[in-house]
Amino acid sequence: AISHAGISDHTSYWGEGYWGYSYSEVSMANEYPWTNKHLFVDQSPLYNADKIHTPLLFVHGTADNNVPVGESIQLYTALKLLGRPTAMVCTKDSIAVEIVKSVQAQGLRVPEDISITGFDDNILSRVIRPRLTTVQQNVTRKAQTALHALFDILDKTAKEPVSLVLPTRIIRGSSVKDLRLNRTMHTNLT
């Protein structure tokens, strides 16, 4: 299962979410924590974490103004305490680095307690400890390919929509636990 807004806890919108308490005007039908415990507590993913048995992938990007990253961290913590395998896949290395720092500040170990991956293979993935497992992409080739596709569309030599797949490469750091062998995957950093 992949979760985005489905991990939202309505009470967190009050202090963290982009929409704030005004979100209740639409999604919560003008209900408030003190008027509808069922909606704010009983329907919260966090308070129902013990019912989650399907592997769950938390997805967050830098443009996620609706669901705070804290939502994933809260639900992750609950699932971890319940003994469920856990990992976070981040859409940018910078987000992964912030999550690594956050979970380490909480006393958790990467990858022993949580596996974290990034995307971009930028300098941050190489300086954080443990070194981040990430996905490398050729940004120059990506930009050139996108420009060629745009020019083809403008010249009307391409049919819309254009779908392109460019090669990527997994760069193994030491931020992912290998559950198949119940051991940590390491890479030679020399």
Coordinates of N, CA, C and O in Angstrom, one line a residue:
A1 N 0.8 -1.2 0.0 CA 0.0 0.0 0.0 C 0.9 1.2 0.0 O 1.9 1.2 0.6
I2 N 0.5 2.3 -0.7 CA 1.2 3.5 -0.7 C 0.2 4.6 -0.1 O -0.9 4.6 -0.4
S3 N 0.8 5.3 0.9 CA -0.1 6.3 1.6 C 0.5 7.7 1.4 O 1.6 7.9 1.6
H4 N -0.4 8.6 1.2 CA -0.1 10.0 1.1 C -1.1 10.7 2.1 O -0.8 10.7 3.3
A5 N -2.2 11.2 1.7 CA -3.1 11.8 2.6 C -3.8 10.9 3.5 O -4.3 11.3 4.5
G6 N -3.8 9.6 3.2 CA -4.4 8.6 4.1 C -3.8 8.5 5.4 O -4.4 7.8 6.3
I7 N -2.6 9.0 5.6 CA -2.0 8.9 7.0 C -2.3 10.2 7.8 O -1.8 10.4 8.9
S8 N -3.1 11.1 7.2 CA -3.3 12.4 7.9 C -4.1 12.2 9.2 O -5.1 11.4 9.3
D9 N -3.7 12.9 10.2 CA -4.3 12.9 11.5 C -4.9 14.3 11.6 O -4.2 15.3 11.5
H10 N -6.3 14.4 11.6 CA -6.9 15.7 11.5 C -6.4 16.7 12.6 O -6.3 17.9 12.3
T11 N -6.0 16.2 13.7 CA -5.6 17.1 14.8 C -4.3 17.8 14.4 O -4.0 18.9 14.9
S12 N -3.5 17.2 13.6 CA -2.2 17.8 13.2 C -2.4 19.0 12.3 O -1.5 19.8 12.2
Y13 N -3.5 19.0 11.6 CA -3.7 20.2 10.7 C -3.7 21.5 11.5 O -3.4 22.5 11.0
W14 N -4.1 21.4 12.7 CA -4.3 22.6 13.6 C -2.9 23.3 13.7 O -2.9 24.5 13.7
G15 N -1.8 22.6 13.8 CA -0.6 23.3 14.1 C 0.4 23.1 13.0 O 1.3 24.0 12.8
E16 N 0.3 22.0 12.2 CA 1.4 21.7 11.2 C 0.9 21.9 9.7 O 1.7 22.3 8.9
G17 N -0.3 21.6 9.5 CA -0.8 21.5 8.1 C -0.9 22.9 7.4 O -1.1 23.9 8.1
Y18 N -0.8 22.9 6.1 CA -0.8 24.1 5.3 C -2.2 24.8 5.5 O -2.2 26.1 5.6
W19 N -3.2 24.1 5.6 CA -4.6 24.7 5.6 C -5.0 25.1 7.0 O -5.9 25.8 7.2
G20 N -4.3 24.5 8.1 CA -4.6 24.9 9.4 C -6.0 24.5 9.8 O -6.6 23.6 9.2
Y21 N -6.5 25.1 10.9 CA -7.8 24.7 11.4 C -9.0 24.9 10.4 O -10.0 24.3 10.5
S22 N -8.8 25.8 9.4 CA -9.8 26.1 8.5 C -10.1 24.9 7.6 O -11.2 24.8 7.0
Y23 N -9.2 23.9 7.6 CA -9.5 22.6 6.9 C -10.8 22.0 7.4 O -11.4 21.3 6.6
S24 N -11.1 22.2 8.6 CA -12.3 21.6 9.2 C -13.6 22.1 8.6 O -14.6 21.4 8.6
E25 N -13.5 23.2 8.0 CA -14.7 23.7 7.3 C -15.2 22.8 6.2 O -16.4 22.7 6.0
V26 N -14.3 22.1 5.5 CA -14.7 21.3 4.4 C -14.6 19.8 4.9 O -15.6 19.1 4.9
S27 N -13.4 19.4 5.2 CA -13.2 17.9 5.4 C -13.8 17.4 6.7 O -14.1 16.3 6.8
M28 N -13.9 18.3 7.7 CA -14.4 17.9 9.0 C -15.8 18.4 9.2 O -16.3 18.3 10.4
A29 N -16.4 19.0 8.2 CA -17.8 19.4 8.3 C -18.1 20.3 9.6 O -19.0 20.1 10.4
N30 N -17.2 21.3 9.8 CA -17.3 22.2 10.9 C -17.3 21.5 12.3 O -17.9 21.9 13.2
E31 N -16.6 20.4 12.4 CA -16.4 19.7 13.6 C -15.0 20.0 14.2 O -14.1 20.4 13.5
Y32 N -14.9 19.9 15.5 CA -13.7 20.3 16.2 C -13.3 19.1 17.2 O -14.2 18.3 17.5
P33 N -12.1 19.1 17.6 CA -11.7 18.0 18.5 C -12.5 17.8 19.7 O -12.8 16.7 20.2
W34 N -13.0 18.9 20.3 CA -13.9 18.9 21.5 C -15.3 18.6 21.2 O -16.1 18.3 22.1
T35 N -15.7 18.5 19.9 CA -17.1 18.2 19.5 C -17.3 16.9 18.9 O -18.4 16.4 18.8
N36 N -16.2 16.3 18.4 CA -16.3 15.0 17.7 C -15.0 14.1 17.9 O -14.2 14.1 17.0
K37 N -15.0 13.5 19.0 CA -13.8 12.6 19.3 C -13.7 11.5 18.3 O -12.6 11.1 17.9
H38 N -14.8 11.0 17.8 CA -14.8 9.9 16.9 C -14.0 10.3 15.6 O -13.2 9.5 15.1
L39 N -14.2 11.4 15.1 CA -13.5 11.9 13.9 C -12.1 12.2 14.1 O -11.2 11.7 13.4
F40 N -11.8 12.8 15.2 CA -10.4 13.3 15.5 C -9.5 12.2 16.1 O -8.3 12.2 15.9
V41 N -10.1 11.3 16.9 CA -9.3 10.3 17.5 C -9.5 8.9 17.0 O -8.6 8.2 16.4
D42 N -10.8 8.5 17.0 CA -11.1 7.1 16.6 C -10.8 6.8 15.1 O -10.5 5.7 14.8
Q43 N -10.9 7.8 14.3 CA -10.6 7.7 12.8 C -9.2 8.0 12.5 O -8.8 8.0 11.3
S44 N -8.4 8.4 13.4 CA -7.0 8.7 13.2 C -6.1 7.5 12.8 O -6.2 6.5 13.5
P45 N -5.3 7.6 11.8 CA -4.4 6.5 11.4 C -3.5 6.1 12.6 O -3.3 4.9 12.8
L46 N -3.0 7.1 13.3 CA -2.1 6.8 14.5 C -2.8 5.9 15.5 O -2.2 5.0 16.0
Y47 N -4.1 6.2 15.8 CA -4.8 5.5 16.8 C -5.3 4.1 16.3 O -5.8 3.3 17.1
N48 N -5.1 3.9 15.0 CA -5.5 2.6 14.4 C -4.3 1.8 13.9 O -4.5 0.9 13.1
A49 N -3.1 2.2 14.3 CA -1.9 1.6 13.7 C -1.9 0.1 13.9 O -1.3 -0.6 13.1
D50 N -2.5 -0.4 15.0 CA -2.4 -1.8 15.3 C -3.2 -2.6 14.3 O -3.1 -3.8 14.2
K51 N -4.1 -1.9 13.5 CA -4.9 -2.6 12.5 C -4.2 -2.7 11.1 O -4.7 -3.3 10.2
I52 N -3.0 -2.1 11.0 CA -2.3 -2.1 9.7 C -1.4 -3.3 9.7 O -0.5 -3.5 10.5
H53 N -1.7 -4.1 8.7 CA -0.9 -5.4 8.5 C -0.3 -5.5 7.1 O 0.6 -6.3 6.8
T54 N -0.7 -4.6 6.2 CA -0.2 -4.5 4.8 C 1.1 -3.6 4.9 O 1.0 -2.6 5.5
P55 N 2.2 -4.0 4.2 CA 3.3 -3.1 4.1 C 2.9 -1.8 3.6 O 2.1 -1.7 2.6
L56 N 3.4 -0.7 4.2 CA 2.9 0.6 3.9 C 4.1 1.5 3.5 O 5.1 1.5 4.2
L57 N 4.0 2.1 2.3 CA 5.1 3.0 1.8 C 4.7 4.4 2.1 O 3.6 4.9 1.6
F58 N 5.4 5.2 2.8 CA 5.2 6.6 3.1 C 5.8 7.4 2.0 O 7.0 7.2 1.7
V59 N 5.1 8.3 1.4 CA 5.6 9.1 0.3 C 5.5 10.6 0.7 O 4.4 11.0 1.0
H60 N 6.6 11.3 0.6 CA 6.6 12.7 0.9 C 7.5 13.4 0.0 O 8.6 12.9 -0.3
G61 N 7.1 14.6 -0.5 CA 8.0 15.4 -1.4 C 8.1 16.8 -0.8 O 7.3 17.2 0.2
T62 N 9.0 17.6 -1.3 CA 9.1 19.0 -0.8 C 7.9 19.9 -1.0 O 7.7 20.8 -0.3
A63 N 7.1 19.5 -2.0 CA 5.9 20.4 -2.3 C 4.7 19.9 -1.5 O 3.6 20.3 -1.8
D64 N 4.9 19.0 -0.6 CA 3.7 18.5 0.2 C 3.4 19.4 1.3 O 3.9 19.4 2.4
N65 N 2.4 20.3 1.0 CA 2.0 21.3 1.9 C 0.8 20.9 2.7 O 0.3 21.6 3.6
N66 N 0.2 19.8 2.4 CA -1.0 19.3 3.0 C -0.7 18.4 4.1 O -1.3 18.5 5.2
V67 N 0.1 17.3 3.9 CA 0.3 16.4 5.0 C 1.8 16.6 5.5 O 2.7 16.3 4.8
P68 N 1.9 17.1 6.7 CA 3.2 17.3 7.3 C 4.0 16.0 7.4 O 3.5 14.9 7.6
V69 N 5.3 16.1 7.2 CA 6.2 14.9 7.3 C 6.1 14.2 8.7 O 6.3 13.0 8.8
G70 N 5.8 15.0 9.7 CA 5.6 14.5 11.0 C 4.5 13.4 11.1 O 4.6 12.5 11.9
E71 N 3.6 13.4 10.1 CA 2.5 12.4 10.1 C 3.2 11.1 9.8 O 2.8 10.1 10.4
S72 N 4.1 11.0 8.8 CA 4.8 9.8 8.5 C 5.6 9.3 9.7 O 5.7 8.1 10.0
I73 N 6.3 10.2 10.3 CA 7.2 9.9 11.5 C 6.4 9.3 12.6 O 6.7 8.3 13.2
Q74 N 5.2 9.9 12.9 CA 4.3 9.4 14.0 C 3.9 8.0 13.7 O 3.9 7.1 14.5
L75 N 3.3 7.8 12.5 CA 2.8 6.5 12.1 C 3.9 5.4 12.0 O 3.8 4.3 12.4
Y76 N 5.1 5.9 11.5 CA 6.3 5.0 11.5 C 6.6 4.5 12.9 O 6.8 3.3 13.1
T77 N 6.7 5.4 13.8 CA 7.0 5.1 15.2 C 6.0 4.1 15.8 O 6.4 3.1 16.4
A78 N 4.8 4.3 15.5 CA 3.7 3.3 16.0 C 3.9 2.0 15.4 O 3.9 0.9 16.1
L79 N 4.2 1.9 14.1 CA 4.3 0.6 13.4 C 5.6 -0.1 13.9 O 5.6 -1.3 14.0
K80 N 6.6 0.7 14.1 CA 7.9 0.1 14.6 C 7.7 -0.5 16.0 O 8.1 -1.6 16.3
L81 N 7.0 0.2 16.9 CA 6.7 -0.3 18.2 C 5.8 -1.6 18.2 O 5.9 -2.4 19.0
L82 N 5.0 -1.7 17.1 CA 4.2 -2.9 16.9 C 4.9 -4.0 16.2 O 4.4 -5.1 16.0
G83 N 6.2 -3.8 15.9 CA 7.0 -4.8 15.3 C 6.9 -5.0 13.8 O 7.3 -6.0 13.3
R84 N 6.3 -4.0 13.2 CA 6.1 -4.1 11.7 C 7.4 -3.6 11.0 O 8.1 -2.7 11.5
P85 N 7.8 -4.3 9.9 CA 9.0 -3.8 9.2 C 8.7 -2.4 8.7 O 7.6 -2.1 8.2
T86 N 9.7 -1.5 8.8 CA 9.5 -0.1 8.4 C 10.6 0.4 7.5 O 11.8 0.0 7.7
A87 N 10.3 1.4 6.7 CA 11.2 2.1 5.8 C 10.6 3.4 5.3 O 9.4 3.4 5.2
M88 N 11.4 4.3 5.0 CA 10.9 5.6 4.4 C 11.7 5.8 3.1 O 12.9 5.7 3.0
V89 N 10.9 6.0 2.0 CA 11.5 6.3 0.7 C 11.2 7.7 0.4 O 10.0 8.1 0.3
C90 N 12.2 8.5 0.3 CA 12.0 10.0 0.1 C 12.3 10.4 -1.4 O 13.1 9.8 -2.0
T91 N 11.6 11.4 -1.8 CA 11.7 11.8 -3.2 C 12.9 12.7 -3.5 O 13.1 13.1 -4.6
K92 N 13.6 13.1 -2.4 CA 14.8 13.9 -2.6 C 15.8 13.6 -1.5 O 15.3 13.3 -0.3
D93 N 17.0 13.6 -1.8 CA 18.0 13.3 -0.7 C 17.9 14.3 0.4 O 18.1 13.9 1.6
S94 N 17.6 15.6 0.1 CA 17.5 16.6 1.2 C 16.5 16.2 2.2 O 16.6 16.4 3.4
I95 N 15.3 15.6 1.8 CA 14.3 15.2 2.7 C 14.8 14.0 3.5 O 14.6 14.0 4.7
A96 N 15.4 13.1 2.8 CA 15.9 11.9 3.5 C 16.9 12.3 4.6 O 16.9 11.7 5.7
V97 N 17.8 13.2 4.3 CA 18.8 13.7 5.3 C 18.1 14.3 6.5 O 18.4 14.0 7.7
E98 N 17.0 15.1 6.3 CA 16.3 15.7 7.4 C 15.6 14.6 8.2 O 15.6 14.7 9.5
I99 N 15.1 13.6 7.6 CA 14.4 12.5 8.3 C 15.5 11.7 9.1 O 15.2 11.3 10.2
V100 N 16.7 11.4 8.5 CA 17.7 10.7 9.2 C 18.1 11.5 10.5 O 18.1 10.9 11.6
K101 N 18.3 12.8 10.4 CA 18.6 13.6 11.5 C 17.5 13.6 12.6 O 17.7 13.5 13.8
S102 N 16.2 13.6 12.1 CA 15.1 13.6 13.0 C 15.0 12.3 13.8 O 14.8 12.3 15.0
V103 N 15.1 11.2 13.1 CA 15.0 9.9 13.8 C 16.2 9.6 14.7 O 16.0 9.1 15.8
Q104 N 17.3 10.1 14.3 CA 18.5 10.0 15.1 C 18.4 10.8 16.4 O 18.7 10.4 17.5
A105 N 17.8 12.0 16.3 CA 17.5 12.8 17.5 C 16.6 12.2 18.4 O 16.6 12.5 19.6
Q106 N 15.7 11.3 17.9 CA 14.7 10.6 18.7 C 15.4 9.3 19.3 O 14.7 8.6 20.0
G107 N 16.7 9.1 19.1 CA 17.3 7.9 19.6 C 17.2 6.7 18.8 O 17.6 5.6 19.2
L108 N 16.7 6.8 17.6 CA 16.6 5.7 16.7 C 17.8 5.5 15.8 O 18.5 6.5 15.6
R109 N 18.1 4.3 15.4 CA 19.3 4.0 14.6 C 18.9 3.7 13.2 O 18.0 3.0 12.9
V110 N 19.7 4.3 12.2 CA 19.5 4.0 10.8 C 20.7 3.1 10.4 O 21.8 3.5 10.6
P111 N 20.5 2.0 9.8 CA 19.3 1.3 9.4 C 18.7 0.3 10.4 O 17.7 -0.4 10.0
E112 N 19.3 0.1 11.5 CA 18.9 -0.9 12.4 C 17.4 -0.8 12.8 O 16.7 -1.8 12.9
D113 N 17.0 0.5 13.1 CA 15.6 0.7 13.5 C 14.7 1.2 12.3 O 13.5 0.9 12.4
I114 N 15.3 1.8 11.4 CA 14.5 2.3 10.2 C 15.4 2.4 9.0 O 16.6 2.8 9.1
S115 N 14.9 2.0 7.9 CA 15.6 2.1 6.6 C 15.1 3.4 5.9 O 13.9 3.7 5.9
I116 N 16.1 4.2 5.4 CA 15.7 5.4 4.7 C 16.5 5.5 3.4 O 17.7 5.3 3.3
T117 N 15.7 5.9 2.3 CA 16.4 6.1 1.0 C 16.0 7.5 0.5 O 15.0 8.0 0.9
G118 N 16.9 7.9 -0.4 CA 16.7 9.2 -1.0 C 16.6 9.1 -2.6 O 16.5 8.0 -3.1
F119 N 16.6 10.2 -3.2 CA 16.6 10.2 -4.7 C 17.4 11.5 -5.1 O 17.1 12.6 -4.6
D120 N 18.3 11.3 -6.0 CA 19.1 12.4 -6.6 C 20.6 12.1 -6.6 O 21.3 12.6 -7.4
D121 N 21.1 11.4 -5.5 CA 22.5 11.2 -5.4 C 23.3 12.5 -5.3 O 24.3 12.6 -6.0
N122 N 22.8 13.4 -4.5 CA 23.6 14.7 -4.4 C 24.6 14.6 -3.3 O 24.7 13.5 -2.6
I123 N 25.3 15.6 -3.0 CA 26.4 15.6 -2.1 C 25.9 15.2 -0.7 O 26.6 14.6 0.1
L124 N 24.7 15.6 -0.3 CA 24.1 15.3 1.0 C 24.1 13.8 1.2 O 24.4 13.3 2.4
S125 N 23.9 13.0 0.2 CA 23.8 11.5 0.4 C 25.2 10.9 0.7 O 25.2 9.9 1.3
R126 N 26.2 11.6 0.4 CA 27.6 11.1 0.7 C 28.2 11.6 2.0 O 29.1 11.0 2.5
V127 N 27.6 12.7 2.5 CA 28.2 13.3 3.8 C 27.4 12.9 5.0 O 28.0 12.9 6.1
I128 N 26.2 12.5 4.9 CA 25.4 12.1 6.0 C 25.9 10.7 6.5 O 26.3 9.9 5.7
R129 N 25.8 10.5 7.8 CA 26.2 9.1 8.3 C 25.0 8.6 9.0 O 24.4 9.3 9.9
P130 N 24.6 7.4 8.7 CA 25.2 6.5 7.7 C 25.0 7.1 6.3 O 24.0 7.8 6.1
R131 N 25.9 6.7 5.4 CA 25.7 7.1 4.0 C 24.4 6.7 3.5 O 24.0 5.5 3.6
L132 N 23.7 7.6 2.7 CA 22.4 7.3 2.2 C 22.4 6.4 1.0 O 23.2 6.6 0.1
T133 N 21.5 5.5 1.0 CA 21.2 4.7 -0.2 C 20.2 5.6 -1.0 O 19.3 6.2 -0.5
T134 N 20.6 5.8 -2.3 CA 19.8 6.8 -3.1 C 19.7 6.3 -4.5 O 20.3 5.3 -4.9
V135 N 19.0 7.1 -5.3 CA 18.9 6.8 -6.8 C 19.6 7.9 -7.5 O 19.3 9.1 -7.3
Q136 N 20.5 7.5 -8.4 CA 21.3 8.4 -9.2 C 20.6 8.6 -10.6 O 20.2 7.6 -11.2
Q137 N 20.5 9.8 -11.0 CA 20.0 10.1 -12.3 C 20.9 11.1 -13.0 O 21.6 11.9 -12.4
N138 N 21.0 11.0 -14.3 CA 21.8 11.9 -15.1 C 21.0 13.2 -15.4 O 20.2 13.2 -16.3
V139 N 21.2 14.2 -14.6 CA 20.3 15.4 -14.7 C 20.6 16.1 -16.0 O 19.6 16.6 -16.6
T140 N 21.8 16.1 -16.5 CA 22.1 16.8 -17.8 C 21.3 16.1 -18.9 O 20.7 16.7 -19.7
R141 N 21.4 14.8 -18.9 CA 20.7 14.0 -19.9 C 19.1 14.2 -19.8 O 18.4 14.3 -20.8
K142 N 18.7 14.3 -18.5 CA 17.3 14.5 -18.3 C 16.8 15.8 -18.9 O 15.8 15.9 -19.5
A143 N 17.6 16.9 -18.6 CA 17.3 18.2 -19.1 C 17.3 18.3 -20.7 O 16.4 18.8 -21.3
Q144 N 18.4 17.6 -21.2 CA 18.5 17.6 -22.7 C 17.3 16.9 -23.4 O 16.7 17.3 -24.3
T145 N 17.0 15.7 -22.8 CA 15.9 14.9 -23.3 C 14.5 15.7 -23.2 O 13.7 15.7 -24.1
A146 N 14.3 16.4 -22.1 CA 13.1 17.1 -21.9 C 13.0 18.3 -22.9 O 12.0 18.5 -23.5
L147 N 14.1 19.0 -23.2 CA 14.2 20.0 -24.2 C 13.9 19.5 -25.6 O 13.1 20.1 -26.3
H148 N 14.5 18.4 -25.9 CA 14.2 17.8 -27.2 C 12.8 17.4 -27.4 O 12.1 17.7 -28.4
A149 N 12.2 16.9 -26.3 CA 10.8 16.5 -26.4 C 9.9 17.7 -26.5 O 8.9 17.8 -27.3
L150 N 10.2 18.8 -25.8 CA 9.5 20.1 -25.9 C 9.6 20.6 -27.3 O 8.6 21.1 -27.9
F151 N 10.8 20.7 -27.9 CA 10.9 21.2 -29.2 C 10.1 20.3 -30.2 O 9.5 20.9 -31.2
D152 N 10.1 19.0 -30.0 CA 9.3 18.2 -30.9 C 7.9 18.5 -30.8 O 7.1 18.5 -31.8
I153 N 7.4 18.7 -29.6 CA 6.0 19.1 -29.4 C 5.7 20.4 -30.1 O 4.7 20.6 -30.8
L154 N 6.6 21.4 -29.9 CA 6.4 22.7 -30.5 C 6.4 22.7 -32.0 O 5.7 23.4 -32.7
D155 N 7.3 21.8 -32.5 CA 7.5 21.7 -34.0 C 6.4 20.8 -34.6 O 6.3 20.6 -35.8
K156 N 5.6 20.2 -33.7 CA 4.5 19.3 -34.1 C 5.0 18.0 -34.7 O 4.3 17.5 -35.6
T157 N 6.2 17.6 -34.4 CA 6.7 16.4 -34.9 C 6.6 15.2 -33.9 O 6.9 14.1 -34.2
A158 N 6.0 15.5 -32.7 CA 5.8 14.5 -31.7 C 4.3 14.5 -31.4 O 3.6 15.5 -31.4
K159 N 3.8 13.3 -31.0 CA 2.4 13.2 -30.6 C 2.4 13.4 -29.1 O 3.3 13.0 -28.4
E160 N 1.4 14.1 -28.6 CA 1.2 14.3 -27.2 C 0.4 13.2 -26.6 O -0.5 12.7 -27.4
P161 N 0.4 12.7 -25.4 CA 1.5 13.1 -24.5 C 2.8 12.3 -24.7 O 2.8 11.2 -25.3
V162 N 3.9 12.9 -24.3 CA 5.2 12.3 -24.5 C 5.5 11.6 -23.2 O 5.5 12.2 -22.1
S163 N 5.9 10.4 -23.2 CA 6.4 9.6 -22.1 C 7.8 9.1 -22.3 O 8.0 8.4 -23.3
L164 N 8.7 9.5 -21.4 CA 10.1 9.2 -21.6 C 10.6 8.5 -20.3 O 10.2 8.9 -19.2
V165 N 11.4 7.4 -20.5 CA 12.0 6.7 -19.3 C 13.5 6.8 -19.5 O 14.0 6.3 -20.5
L166 N 14.1 7.4 -18.5 CA 15.6 7.5 -18.6 C 16.2 6.5 -17.6 O 15.6 6.3 -16.5
P167 N 17.4 6.0 -17.8 CA 18.0 5.1 -16.9 C 18.4 5.8 -15.6 O 18.7 7.0 -15.5
T168 N 18.3 5.0 -14.5 CA 18.7 5.5 -13.2 C 19.6 4.3 -12.6 O 19.7 3.2 -13.2
R169 N 20.2 4.6 -11.5 CA 21.1 3.6 -10.9 C 21.0 3.8 -9.4 O 21.0 4.9 -8.8
I170 N 20.8 2.6 -8.7 CA 20.8 2.7 -7.2 C 22.2 2.8 -6.7 O 23.1 2.0 -7.1
I171 N 22.4 3.7 -5.9 CA 23.7 3.9 -5.2 C 23.5 3.4 -3.8 O 22.8 4.0 -3.0
R172 N 24.1 2.3 -3.5 CA 23.9 1.7 -2.1 C 24.8 2.3 -1.1 O 26.0 2.3 -1.2
G173 N 24.2 2.9 -0.1 CA 24.9 3.4 1.0 C 24.7 2.4 2.1 O 24.6 1.2 1.9
S174 N 24.6 2.9 3.4 CA 24.4 1.9 4.5 C 23.1 2.3 5.3 O 23.1 2.1 6.5
S175 N 22.2 2.9 4.6 CA 20.9 3.4 5.3 C 19.8 2.5 5.1 O 18.7 2.8 5.6
V176 N 20.0 1.3 4.5 CA 18.9 0.3 4.3 C 19.3 -1.0 4.9 O 20.4 -1.6 4.6
K177 N 18.4 -1.6 5.7 CA 18.6 -2.9 6.2 C 18.1 -4.0 5.3 O 17.0 -3.9 4.7
D178 N 19.0 -5.0 5.0 CA 18.6 -6.1 4.1 C 17.8 -7.1 5.0 O 18.3 -7.8 5.7
L179 N 16.4 -7.0 4.8 CA 15.6 -7.9 5.5 C 15.6 -9.4 5.1 O 15.2 -10.3 5.8
R180 N 16.1 -9.6 3.9 CA 16.2 -11.0 3.4 C 17.1 -11.8 4.2 O 16.9 -12.9 4.4
L181 N 18.2 -11.1 4.6 CA 19.2 -11.8 5.3 C 19.3 -11.4 6.8 O 20.2 -11.8 7.5
N182 N 18.4 -10.4 7.1 CA 18.3 -9.8 8.4 C 19.7 -9.2 8.8 O 20.2 -9.4 9.9
R183 N 20.3 -8.5 7.8 CA 21.6 -7.9 8.1 C 21.6 -6.5 7.4 O 20.7 -6.2 6.5
T184 N 22.5 -5.7 7.7 CA 22.6 -4.3 7.1 C 23.4 -4.4 5.9 O 24.4 -5.0 5.8
M185 N 22.9 -3.7 4.8 CA 23.7 -3.6 3.6 C 24.7 -2.5 3.7 O 24.3 -1.4 4.1
H186 N 25.9 -2.8 3.4 CA 27.0 -1.8 3.5 C 27.7 -1.7 2.2 O 27.7 -2.6 1.4
T187 N 28.3 -0.5 2.0 CA 29.0 -0.3 0.7 C 30.4 0.1 1.1 O 30.7 0.7 2.2
N188 N 31.4 -0.2 0.3 CA 32.8 0.1 0.6 C 32.9 1.6 0.3 O 32.8 2.1 -0.8
L189 N 33.2 2.4 1.3 CA 33.3 3.9 1.2 C 34.7 4.4 0.8 O 34.9 5.6 0.8
T190 N 35.6 3.5 0.5 CA 37.0 3.9 0.2 C 37.1 4.2 -1.3 O 36.3 3.9 -2.1

